[in-house]
Coordinates of C-alpha atoms in Angstrom, one line a residue:
X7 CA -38.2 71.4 94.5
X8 CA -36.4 68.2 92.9
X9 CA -33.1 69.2 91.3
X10 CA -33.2 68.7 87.3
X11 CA -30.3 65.9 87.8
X12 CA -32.9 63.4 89.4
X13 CA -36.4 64.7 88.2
X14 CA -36.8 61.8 86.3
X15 CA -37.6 58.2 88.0
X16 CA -34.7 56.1 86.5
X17 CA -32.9 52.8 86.8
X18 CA -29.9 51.7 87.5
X19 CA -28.1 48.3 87.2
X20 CA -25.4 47.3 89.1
X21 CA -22.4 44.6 88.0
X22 CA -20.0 43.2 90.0
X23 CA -17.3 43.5 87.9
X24 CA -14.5 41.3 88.5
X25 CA -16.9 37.7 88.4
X26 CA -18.4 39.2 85.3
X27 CA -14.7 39.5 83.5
X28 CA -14.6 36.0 85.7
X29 CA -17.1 34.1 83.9
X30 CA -16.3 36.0 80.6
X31 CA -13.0 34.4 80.8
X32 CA -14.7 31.0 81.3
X33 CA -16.2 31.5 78.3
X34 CA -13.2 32.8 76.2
X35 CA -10.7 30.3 77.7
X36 CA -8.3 33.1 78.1
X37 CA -8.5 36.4 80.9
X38 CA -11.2 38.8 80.3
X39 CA -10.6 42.7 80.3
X40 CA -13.2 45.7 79.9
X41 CA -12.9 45.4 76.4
X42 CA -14.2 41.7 76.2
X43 CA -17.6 43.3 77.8
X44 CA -19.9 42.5 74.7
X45 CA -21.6 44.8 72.8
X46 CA -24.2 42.5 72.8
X47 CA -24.7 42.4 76.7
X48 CA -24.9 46.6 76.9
X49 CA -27.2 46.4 73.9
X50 CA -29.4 43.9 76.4
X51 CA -29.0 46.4 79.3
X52 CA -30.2 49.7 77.6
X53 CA -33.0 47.7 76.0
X54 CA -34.3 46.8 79.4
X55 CA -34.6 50.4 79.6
X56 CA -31.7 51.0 82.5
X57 CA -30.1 55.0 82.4
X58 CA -27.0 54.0 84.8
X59 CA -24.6 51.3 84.7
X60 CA -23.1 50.9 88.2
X61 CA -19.7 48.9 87.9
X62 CA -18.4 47.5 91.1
X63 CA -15.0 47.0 92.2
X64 CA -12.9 48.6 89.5
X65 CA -10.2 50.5 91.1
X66 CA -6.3 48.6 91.8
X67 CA -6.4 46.5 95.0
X68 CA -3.1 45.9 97.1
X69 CA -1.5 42.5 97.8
X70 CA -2.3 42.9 101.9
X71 CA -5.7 43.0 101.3
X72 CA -5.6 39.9 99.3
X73 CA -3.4 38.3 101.7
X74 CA -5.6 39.4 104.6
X75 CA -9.1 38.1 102.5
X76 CA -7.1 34.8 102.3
X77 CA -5.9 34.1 105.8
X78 CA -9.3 35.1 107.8
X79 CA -10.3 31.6 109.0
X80 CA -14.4 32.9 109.1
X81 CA -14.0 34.7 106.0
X82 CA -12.4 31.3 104.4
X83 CA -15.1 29.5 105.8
X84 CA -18.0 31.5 104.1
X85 CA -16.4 31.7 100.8
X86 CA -15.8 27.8 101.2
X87 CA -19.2 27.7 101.5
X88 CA -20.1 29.4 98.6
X89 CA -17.5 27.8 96.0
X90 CA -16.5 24.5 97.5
X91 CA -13.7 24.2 94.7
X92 CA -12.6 27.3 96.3
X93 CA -8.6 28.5 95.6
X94 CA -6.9 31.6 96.6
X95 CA -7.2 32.9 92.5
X96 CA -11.2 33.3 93.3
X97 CA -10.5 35.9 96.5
X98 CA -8.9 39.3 94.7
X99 CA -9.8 41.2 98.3
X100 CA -12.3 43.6 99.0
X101 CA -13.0 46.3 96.2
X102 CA -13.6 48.7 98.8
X103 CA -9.5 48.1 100.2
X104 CA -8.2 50.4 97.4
X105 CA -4.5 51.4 96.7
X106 CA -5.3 53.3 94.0
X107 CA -8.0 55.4 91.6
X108 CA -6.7 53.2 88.5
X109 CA -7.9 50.5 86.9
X110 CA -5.6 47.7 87.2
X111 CA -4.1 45.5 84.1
X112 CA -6.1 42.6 84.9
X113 CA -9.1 44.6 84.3
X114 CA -7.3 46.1 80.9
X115 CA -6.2 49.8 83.0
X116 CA -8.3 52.9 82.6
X117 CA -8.0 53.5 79.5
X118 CA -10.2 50.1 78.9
X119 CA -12.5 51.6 80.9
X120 CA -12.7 54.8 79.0
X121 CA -13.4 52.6 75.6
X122 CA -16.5 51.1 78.0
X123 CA -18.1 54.3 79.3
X124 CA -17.6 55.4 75.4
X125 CA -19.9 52.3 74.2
X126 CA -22.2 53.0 77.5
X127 CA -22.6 56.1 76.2
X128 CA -23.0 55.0 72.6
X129 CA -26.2 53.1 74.1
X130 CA -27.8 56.0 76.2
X131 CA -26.2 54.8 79.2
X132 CA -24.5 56.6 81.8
X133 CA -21.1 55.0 84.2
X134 CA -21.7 55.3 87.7
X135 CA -18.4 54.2 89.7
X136 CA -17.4 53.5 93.7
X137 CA -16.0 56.3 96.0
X138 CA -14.6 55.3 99.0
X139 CA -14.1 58.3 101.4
X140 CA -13.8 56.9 105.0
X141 CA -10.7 54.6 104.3
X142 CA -7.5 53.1 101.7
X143 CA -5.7 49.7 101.8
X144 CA -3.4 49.0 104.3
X145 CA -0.8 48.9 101.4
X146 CA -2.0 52.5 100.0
X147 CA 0.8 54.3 98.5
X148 CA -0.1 57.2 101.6
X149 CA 0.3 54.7 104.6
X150 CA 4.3 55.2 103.7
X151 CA 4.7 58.4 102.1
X152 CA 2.0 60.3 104.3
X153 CA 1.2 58.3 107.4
X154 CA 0.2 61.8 108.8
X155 CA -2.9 61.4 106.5
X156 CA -4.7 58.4 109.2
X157 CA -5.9 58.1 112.4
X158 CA -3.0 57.0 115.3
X159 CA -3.0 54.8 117.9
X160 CA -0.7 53.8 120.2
X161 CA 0.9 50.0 121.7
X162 CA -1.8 50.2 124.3
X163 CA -4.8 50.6 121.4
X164 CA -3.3 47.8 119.7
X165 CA -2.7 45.8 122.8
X166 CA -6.3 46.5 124.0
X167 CA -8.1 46.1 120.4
X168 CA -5.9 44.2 117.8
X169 CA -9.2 44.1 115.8
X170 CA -9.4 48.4 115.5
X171 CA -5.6 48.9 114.7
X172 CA -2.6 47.4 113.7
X173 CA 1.0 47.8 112.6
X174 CA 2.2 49.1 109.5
X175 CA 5.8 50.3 107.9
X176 CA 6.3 54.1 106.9
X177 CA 8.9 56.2 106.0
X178 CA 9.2 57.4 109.7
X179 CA 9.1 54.0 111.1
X180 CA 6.5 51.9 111.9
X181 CA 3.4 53.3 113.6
X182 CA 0.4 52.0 114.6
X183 CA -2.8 53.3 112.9
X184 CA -6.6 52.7 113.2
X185 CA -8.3 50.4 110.6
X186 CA -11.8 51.9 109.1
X187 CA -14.8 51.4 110.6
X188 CA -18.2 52.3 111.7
X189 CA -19.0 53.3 115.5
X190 CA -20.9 50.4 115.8
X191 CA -18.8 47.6 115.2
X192 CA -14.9 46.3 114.7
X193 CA -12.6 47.5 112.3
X194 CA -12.6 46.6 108.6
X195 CA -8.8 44.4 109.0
X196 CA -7.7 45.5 105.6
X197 CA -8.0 49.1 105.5
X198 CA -6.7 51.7 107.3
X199 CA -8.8 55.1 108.8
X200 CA -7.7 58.9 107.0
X201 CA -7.8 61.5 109.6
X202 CA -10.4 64.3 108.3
X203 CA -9.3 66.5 111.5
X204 CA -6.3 67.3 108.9
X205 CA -7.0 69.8 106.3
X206 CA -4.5 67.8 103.8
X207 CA -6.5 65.1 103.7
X208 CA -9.7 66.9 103.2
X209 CA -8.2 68.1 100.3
X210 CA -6.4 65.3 98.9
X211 CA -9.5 62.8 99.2
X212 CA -11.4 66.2 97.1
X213 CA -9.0 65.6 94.6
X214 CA -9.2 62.0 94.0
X215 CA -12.6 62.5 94.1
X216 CA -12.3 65.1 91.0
X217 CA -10.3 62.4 89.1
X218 CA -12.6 60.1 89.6
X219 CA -15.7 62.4 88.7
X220 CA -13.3 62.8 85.1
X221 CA -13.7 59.4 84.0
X222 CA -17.6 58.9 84.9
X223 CA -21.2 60.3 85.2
X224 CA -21.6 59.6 88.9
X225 CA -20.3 58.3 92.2
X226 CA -21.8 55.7 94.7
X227 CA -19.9 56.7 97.8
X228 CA -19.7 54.3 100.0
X229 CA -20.8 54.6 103.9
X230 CA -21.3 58.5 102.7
X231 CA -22.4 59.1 106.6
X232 CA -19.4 58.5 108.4
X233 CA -18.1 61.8 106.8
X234 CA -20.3 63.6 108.4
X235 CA -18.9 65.6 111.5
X236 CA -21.1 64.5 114.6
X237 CA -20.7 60.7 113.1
X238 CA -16.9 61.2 112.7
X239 CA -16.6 62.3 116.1
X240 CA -18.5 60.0 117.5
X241 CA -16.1 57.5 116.1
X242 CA -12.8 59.2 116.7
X243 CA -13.1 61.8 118.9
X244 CA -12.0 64.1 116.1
X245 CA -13.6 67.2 115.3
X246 CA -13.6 67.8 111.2
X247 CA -15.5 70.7 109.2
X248 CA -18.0 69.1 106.9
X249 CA -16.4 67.1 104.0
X250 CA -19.2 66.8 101.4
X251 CA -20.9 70.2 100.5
X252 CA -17.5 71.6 99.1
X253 CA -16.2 68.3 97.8
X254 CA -19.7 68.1 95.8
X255 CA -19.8 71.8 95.0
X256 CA -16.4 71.6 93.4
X257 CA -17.3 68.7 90.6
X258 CA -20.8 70.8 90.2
X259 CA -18.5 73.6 88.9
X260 CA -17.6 72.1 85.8
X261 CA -20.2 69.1 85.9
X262 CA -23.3 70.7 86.6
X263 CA -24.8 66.9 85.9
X264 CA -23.1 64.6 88.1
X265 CA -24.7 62.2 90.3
X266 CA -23.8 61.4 94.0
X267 CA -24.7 58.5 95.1
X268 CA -25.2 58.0 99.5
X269 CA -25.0 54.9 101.0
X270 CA -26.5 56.0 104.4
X271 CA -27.9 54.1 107.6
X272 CA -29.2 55.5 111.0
X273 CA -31.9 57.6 109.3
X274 CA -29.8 60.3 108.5
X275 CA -30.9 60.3 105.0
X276 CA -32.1 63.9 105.0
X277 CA -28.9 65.4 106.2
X278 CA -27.3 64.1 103.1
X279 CA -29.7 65.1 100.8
X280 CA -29.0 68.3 102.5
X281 CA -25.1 68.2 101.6
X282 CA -26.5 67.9 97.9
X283 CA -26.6 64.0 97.2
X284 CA -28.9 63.7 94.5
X285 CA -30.3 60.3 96.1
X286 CA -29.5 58.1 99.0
X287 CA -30.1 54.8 100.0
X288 CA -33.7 53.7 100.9
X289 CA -32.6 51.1 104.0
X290 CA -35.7 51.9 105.9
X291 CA -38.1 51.0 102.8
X292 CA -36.5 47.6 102.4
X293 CA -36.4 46.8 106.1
X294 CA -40.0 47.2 106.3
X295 CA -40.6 45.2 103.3
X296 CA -38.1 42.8 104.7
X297 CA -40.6 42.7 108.0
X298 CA -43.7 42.6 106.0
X299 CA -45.5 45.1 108.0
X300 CA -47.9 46.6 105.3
X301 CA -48.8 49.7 107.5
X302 CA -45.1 50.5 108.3
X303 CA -44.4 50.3 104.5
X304 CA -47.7 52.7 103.8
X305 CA -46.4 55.2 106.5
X306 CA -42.8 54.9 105.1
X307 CA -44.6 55.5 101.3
X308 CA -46.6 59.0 103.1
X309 CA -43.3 61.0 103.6
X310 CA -43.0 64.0 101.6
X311 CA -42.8 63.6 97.6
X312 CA -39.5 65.7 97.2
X313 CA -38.0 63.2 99.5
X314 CA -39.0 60.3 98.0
X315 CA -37.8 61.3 94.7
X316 CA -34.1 61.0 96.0
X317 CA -34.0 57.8 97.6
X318 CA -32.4 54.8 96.2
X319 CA -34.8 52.2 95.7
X320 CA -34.3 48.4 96.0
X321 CA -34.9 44.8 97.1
X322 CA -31.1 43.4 96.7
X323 CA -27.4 44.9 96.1
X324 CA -23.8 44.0 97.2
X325 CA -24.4 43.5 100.9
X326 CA -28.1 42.3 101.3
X327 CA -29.0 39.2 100.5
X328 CA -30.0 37.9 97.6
X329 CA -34.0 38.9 97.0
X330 CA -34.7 35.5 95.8
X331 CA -33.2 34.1 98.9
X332 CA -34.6 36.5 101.4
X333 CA -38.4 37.0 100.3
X334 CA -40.7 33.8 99.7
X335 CA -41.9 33.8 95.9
X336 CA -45.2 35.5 96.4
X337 CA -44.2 38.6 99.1
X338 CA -41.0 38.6 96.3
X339 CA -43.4 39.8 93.7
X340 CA -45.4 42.5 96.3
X341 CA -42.6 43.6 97.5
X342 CA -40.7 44.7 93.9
X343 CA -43.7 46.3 92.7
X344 CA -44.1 48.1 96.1
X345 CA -40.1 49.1 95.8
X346 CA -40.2 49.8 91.8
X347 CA -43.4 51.4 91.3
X348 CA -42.6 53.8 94.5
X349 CA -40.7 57.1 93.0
X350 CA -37.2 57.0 92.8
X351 CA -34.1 55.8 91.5
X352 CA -34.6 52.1 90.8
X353 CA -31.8 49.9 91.7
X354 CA -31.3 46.4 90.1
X355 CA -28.7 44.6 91.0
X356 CA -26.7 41.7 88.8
X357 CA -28.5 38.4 88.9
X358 CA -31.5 39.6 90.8
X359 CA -33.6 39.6 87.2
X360 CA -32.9 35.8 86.6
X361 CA -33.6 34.6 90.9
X362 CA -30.0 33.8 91.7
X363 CA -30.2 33.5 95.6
X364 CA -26.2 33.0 96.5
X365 CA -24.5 36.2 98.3
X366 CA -21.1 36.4 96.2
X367 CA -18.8 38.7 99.1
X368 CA -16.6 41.0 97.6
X369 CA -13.6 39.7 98.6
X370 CA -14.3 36.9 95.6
X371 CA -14.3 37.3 92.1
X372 CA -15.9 34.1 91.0
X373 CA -19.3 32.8 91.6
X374 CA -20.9 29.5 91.5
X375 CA -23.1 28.4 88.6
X376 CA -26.7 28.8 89.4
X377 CA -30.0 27.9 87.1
X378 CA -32.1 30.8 85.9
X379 CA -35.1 30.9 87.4
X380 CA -37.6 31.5 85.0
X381 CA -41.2 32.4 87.0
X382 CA -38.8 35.3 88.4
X383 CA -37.2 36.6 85.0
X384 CA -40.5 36.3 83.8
X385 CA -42.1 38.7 86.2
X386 CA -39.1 40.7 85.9
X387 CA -39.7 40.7 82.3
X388 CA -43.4 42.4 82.9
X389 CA -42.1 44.7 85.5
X390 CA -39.6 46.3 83.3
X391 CA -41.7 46.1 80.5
X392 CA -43.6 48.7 83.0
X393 CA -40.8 50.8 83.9
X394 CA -40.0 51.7 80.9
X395 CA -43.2 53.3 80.6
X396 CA -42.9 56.9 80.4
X397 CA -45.8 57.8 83.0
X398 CA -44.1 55.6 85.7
X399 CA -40.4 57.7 85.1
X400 CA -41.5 61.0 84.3
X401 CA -45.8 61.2 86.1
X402 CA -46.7 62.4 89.4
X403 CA -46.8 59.8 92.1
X404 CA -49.5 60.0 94.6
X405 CA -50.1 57.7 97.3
X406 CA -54.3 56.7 97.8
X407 CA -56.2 55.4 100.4
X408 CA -58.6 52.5 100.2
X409 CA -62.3 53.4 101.1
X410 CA -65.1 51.0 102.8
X411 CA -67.7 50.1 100.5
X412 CA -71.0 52.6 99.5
X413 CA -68.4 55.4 101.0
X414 CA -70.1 58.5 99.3
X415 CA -67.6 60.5 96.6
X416 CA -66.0 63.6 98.0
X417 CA -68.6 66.2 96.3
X418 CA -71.7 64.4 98.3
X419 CA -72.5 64.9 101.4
X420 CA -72.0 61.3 103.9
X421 CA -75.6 59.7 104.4
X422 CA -76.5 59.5 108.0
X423 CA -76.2 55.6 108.0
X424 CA -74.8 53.6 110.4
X425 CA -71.5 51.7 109.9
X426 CA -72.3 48.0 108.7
X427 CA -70.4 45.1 109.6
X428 CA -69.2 45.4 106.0
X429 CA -67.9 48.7 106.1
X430 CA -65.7 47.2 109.3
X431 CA -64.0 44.3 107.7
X432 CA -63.3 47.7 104.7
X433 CA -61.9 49.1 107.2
X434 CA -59.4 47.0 108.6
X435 CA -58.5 46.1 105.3
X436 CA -57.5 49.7 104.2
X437 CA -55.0 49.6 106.6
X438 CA -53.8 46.5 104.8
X439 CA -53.5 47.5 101.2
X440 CA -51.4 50.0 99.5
X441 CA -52.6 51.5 96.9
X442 CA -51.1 54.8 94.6
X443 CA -51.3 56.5 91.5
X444 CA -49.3 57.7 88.2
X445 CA -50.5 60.9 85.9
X446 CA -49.0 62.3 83.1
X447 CA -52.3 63.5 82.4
X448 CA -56.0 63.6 83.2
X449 CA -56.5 60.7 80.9
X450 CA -53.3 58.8 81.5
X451 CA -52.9 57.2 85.0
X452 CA -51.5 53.8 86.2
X453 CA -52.7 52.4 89.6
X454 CA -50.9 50.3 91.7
X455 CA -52.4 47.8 94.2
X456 CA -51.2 45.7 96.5
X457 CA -52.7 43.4 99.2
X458 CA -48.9 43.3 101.6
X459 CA -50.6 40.7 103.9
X460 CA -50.8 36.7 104.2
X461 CA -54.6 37.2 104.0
X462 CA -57.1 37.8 101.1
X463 CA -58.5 41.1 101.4
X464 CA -61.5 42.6 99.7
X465 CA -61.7 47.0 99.7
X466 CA -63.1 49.4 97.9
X467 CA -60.0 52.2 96.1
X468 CA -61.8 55.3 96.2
X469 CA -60.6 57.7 93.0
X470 CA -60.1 60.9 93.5
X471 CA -60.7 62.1 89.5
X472 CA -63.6 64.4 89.4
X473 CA -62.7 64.3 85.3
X474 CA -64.5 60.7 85.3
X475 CA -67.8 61.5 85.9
X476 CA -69.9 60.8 82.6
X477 CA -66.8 58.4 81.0
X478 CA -66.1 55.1 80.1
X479 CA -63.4 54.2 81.5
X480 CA -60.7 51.1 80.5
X481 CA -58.8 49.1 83.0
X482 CA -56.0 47.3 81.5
X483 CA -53.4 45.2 83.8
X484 CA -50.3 46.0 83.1
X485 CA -48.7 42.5 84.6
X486 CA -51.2 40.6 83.3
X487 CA -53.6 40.2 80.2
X488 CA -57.2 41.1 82.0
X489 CA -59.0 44.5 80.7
X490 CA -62.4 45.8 81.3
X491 CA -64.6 48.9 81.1
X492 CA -66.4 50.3 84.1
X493 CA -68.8 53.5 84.4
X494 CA -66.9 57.0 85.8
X495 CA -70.0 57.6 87.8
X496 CA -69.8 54.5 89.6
X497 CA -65.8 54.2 90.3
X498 CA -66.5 57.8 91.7
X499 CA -69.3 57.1 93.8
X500 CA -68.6 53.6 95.3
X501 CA -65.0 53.3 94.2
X502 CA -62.8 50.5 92.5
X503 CA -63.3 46.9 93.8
X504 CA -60.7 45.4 95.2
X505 CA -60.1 41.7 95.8
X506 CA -56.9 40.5 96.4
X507 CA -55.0 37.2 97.6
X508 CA -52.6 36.8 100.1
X509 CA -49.5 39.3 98.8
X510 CA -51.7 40.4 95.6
X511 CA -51.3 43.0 93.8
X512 CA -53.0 44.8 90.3
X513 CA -51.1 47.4 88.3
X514 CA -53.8 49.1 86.1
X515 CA -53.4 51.3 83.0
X516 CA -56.7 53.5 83.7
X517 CA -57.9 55.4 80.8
X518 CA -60.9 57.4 79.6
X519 CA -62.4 55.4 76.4
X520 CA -62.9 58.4 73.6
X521 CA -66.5 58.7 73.0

């Protein structure tokens, strides 16, 4: 069974914090702190009906890092790109190259962020906050007072890959240590790899984890897989005892209602969940969407309900590309209310709502001015207005299954006719649309709809409510302004017409009219 903490379908919104303050400032003509966060602008996210407030990029950065983010030729190149006026004041460094679990000055320190989660909380809204388990800055207070804490290498590792170690000072001399990274590709350059083979750093990273969990309602941690054994070791050649079940079980003691966030790749999804993450990142979903295969995404939608619950659901965050940018207009709109109308926590990243399409990297805490896009807010607009519906956070989920035309209800026996040519071209398009349900109750259900195709499709939904026989029954479109009334008896017995344009889709408030 779903654990209480993440019964409930809710949504969360994620800032990047430091070009928020950035274009805060711009408008204040002085530097922006926590505290110059509008009430205003929290009142506007809790009345789009968001539960979690996911700020980016908070914790104290080292100078390295920004001096490293600075001198990469290709990583100067990109941000050039981005903000042609580019100076070095617009690249702060990565927020995931951290010296520290503080909030620095410029940001107003962690007390300003305390005020914050106060007037989140003031607004129903809950703090979610990065963790970043694998690695610190190269400039982390550890790499001189406890270079035992990291991975070594010696001169021939950084002779034979500059770009997976590097040089640093300690109080033992220097040493050469491993930078952070995945097994699958180079070194991060400014960050440096803990060892989890030693048991100190197992149990310092549990602490800063527990000071962490004391200023917030949740952690994201970030690449939550590499922490687990078989991944470290096939990264390090280091053999560690698991890391998260005890570092989760100890905030669980006296936080019984934290949330832990997993990024996660590689489909190892399920082994997190079963190291008690409450969700983790739905990759696979958004790939297939990404590929707009509609019977991968239907087959990806059939997995088990419990599952589903817990994954993180979205079209855009921090390191994909902007939705706007990556999905044409029309497979844009299929494709959210595929992602949002699925079960699960519903991730929104800043900008997404209003069609921005520029990738800001994290190394840069300015972005450049870009028009709202209004056909996009606008259907955002509708699709929240959705969400917030109380059968789409709290229902039952059920995915259906499209059936051909004159298909005989489930309490009649099938006729002995042959298959028409009709029935075929049904049949080929089941397997293109995607179709599921929400119940609160018998006479509250929302259908979804959607043709995931470049072709028009025409199908019959066959609707598996025996309560409809001998009802009227409303159909009211939830993302647009059509309504209609059509017999029980004959949705059961032939089903609900479908007829849908390339990347369609219907979401339909069904409801028995009270004789």
């Amino acid at each position: 069974m779903a654990s209480k903490r993440n019964q409930e379908c809710s949504l969360l919104y994620q800032v990047n914090t430091r070009v928020w303050l950035n274009d805060l400032a711009g408008e204040m003509g002085r530097p922006a702190t926590l505290d110059d966060i509008p009430d205003a602008a929290l009142d506007r996210i809790a009345a789009l009906g968001f539960k979690w407030v996911w700020l980016l990029g908070v914790w104290r950065l080292g100078e390295r890092g920004r001096q490293i983010s600075r001198a990469r030729n290709d990583w100067r190149a990109e941000f050039k790109h981005i903000l042609p006026d580019l100076t070095d004041q617009d690249i702060s460094g990565s927020c995931f190259a951290i010296t520290g679990y503080t909030v620095g000055p410029t940001l107003g320190g962690t007390a300003a962020l305390g005020r914050l989660r106060r007037r989140l909380r003031a607004r129903n809204l809950r703090l979610i906050l990065d963790f970043v388990p694998n690695h610190t800055a190269l400039d982390h207070p550890w790499i001189k007072d406890r270079p035992d804490f990291y991975v070594t290498g010696t001169d021939a590792d950084l002779a034979r890959e500059p770009h997976n170690y590097c040089r640093v000072d300690t109080r033992d001399g220097p040493r050469v240590i491993a930078h952070g990274r995945d097994p699958y590709f180079p070194g991060w350059p400014d960050t440096a790899q803990l060892n989890y083979g030693e048991v100190a750093v197992q149990e310092a990273m549990r602490q800063e984890l527990a000071n962490v969990a004391g200023i917030c309602d949740g952690v994201r941690c970030d690449m939550a897989m590499l922490m687990l054994p078989e991944v470290y070791r096939r990264t390090w050649n280091i053999e560690i005892e698991p890391f998260w079940p005890e570092a989760i079980r100890c905030i669980r003691v006296d936080q019984p209602d934290f949330v832990f966030i997993a990024e996660v790749y590689w489909d190892l999804e399920w082994t997190l969940l079963q190291q008690d993450f409450d969700y983790t990142y739905d990759k696979r979903l958004y790939d297939r969407l990404r590929g707009q295969n509609a019977l991968s995404v239907k087959e990806h939608l059939a997995a088990d309900q419990d599952f589903q619950r817990k994954q993180v659901r979205f079209l855009e965050n921090h390191d994909e590309p902007r939705a706007a940018a990556a999905f044409p207009p029309s497979v844009h709109e299929a494709a959210a209310v595929l992602t949002y109308l699925s079960p699960g926590l519903r991730f929104f990243h800043q900008g997404q709502m209003e069609g921005r399409k520029t990738h800001i990297p994290m190394h840069l805490c300015r972005a450049p001015a870009e028009a709202i896009d209004t056909v996009v807010r606008n259907f955002y607009q509708r699709l929240l207005r959705v969400l917030r519906l109380p059968i789409v956070r709290s229902g039952d989920w059920t995915l259906l299954t499209p059936a051909p035309t004159d298909q005989a209800p489930t309490d009649q026996a099938p006729t002995d006719q042959a298959p028409t040519d009709q029935k075929d071209d049904d049949t080929e398009s089941d397997r293109e649309i995607i179709a599921c349900v929400w119940s609160l109750e018998k006479r509250n259900r929302v259908l979804v709809i959607v043709n995931y195709t470049p072709e028009p499709v025409s199908s019959h939904l066959k609707l598996p409510f025996p309560d409809l026989r001998r009802q009227k029954v409303r159909l009211r479109d939830l993302m647009g302004t059509t309504k209609s009334e059509e017999s029980g008896d004959a949705l059961l017995k032939t089903g609900l017409a479908i007829d849908l344009p390339p990347w369609g889709y219907r979401v339909l408030e069904l409801s028995v009219v009270a004789s």
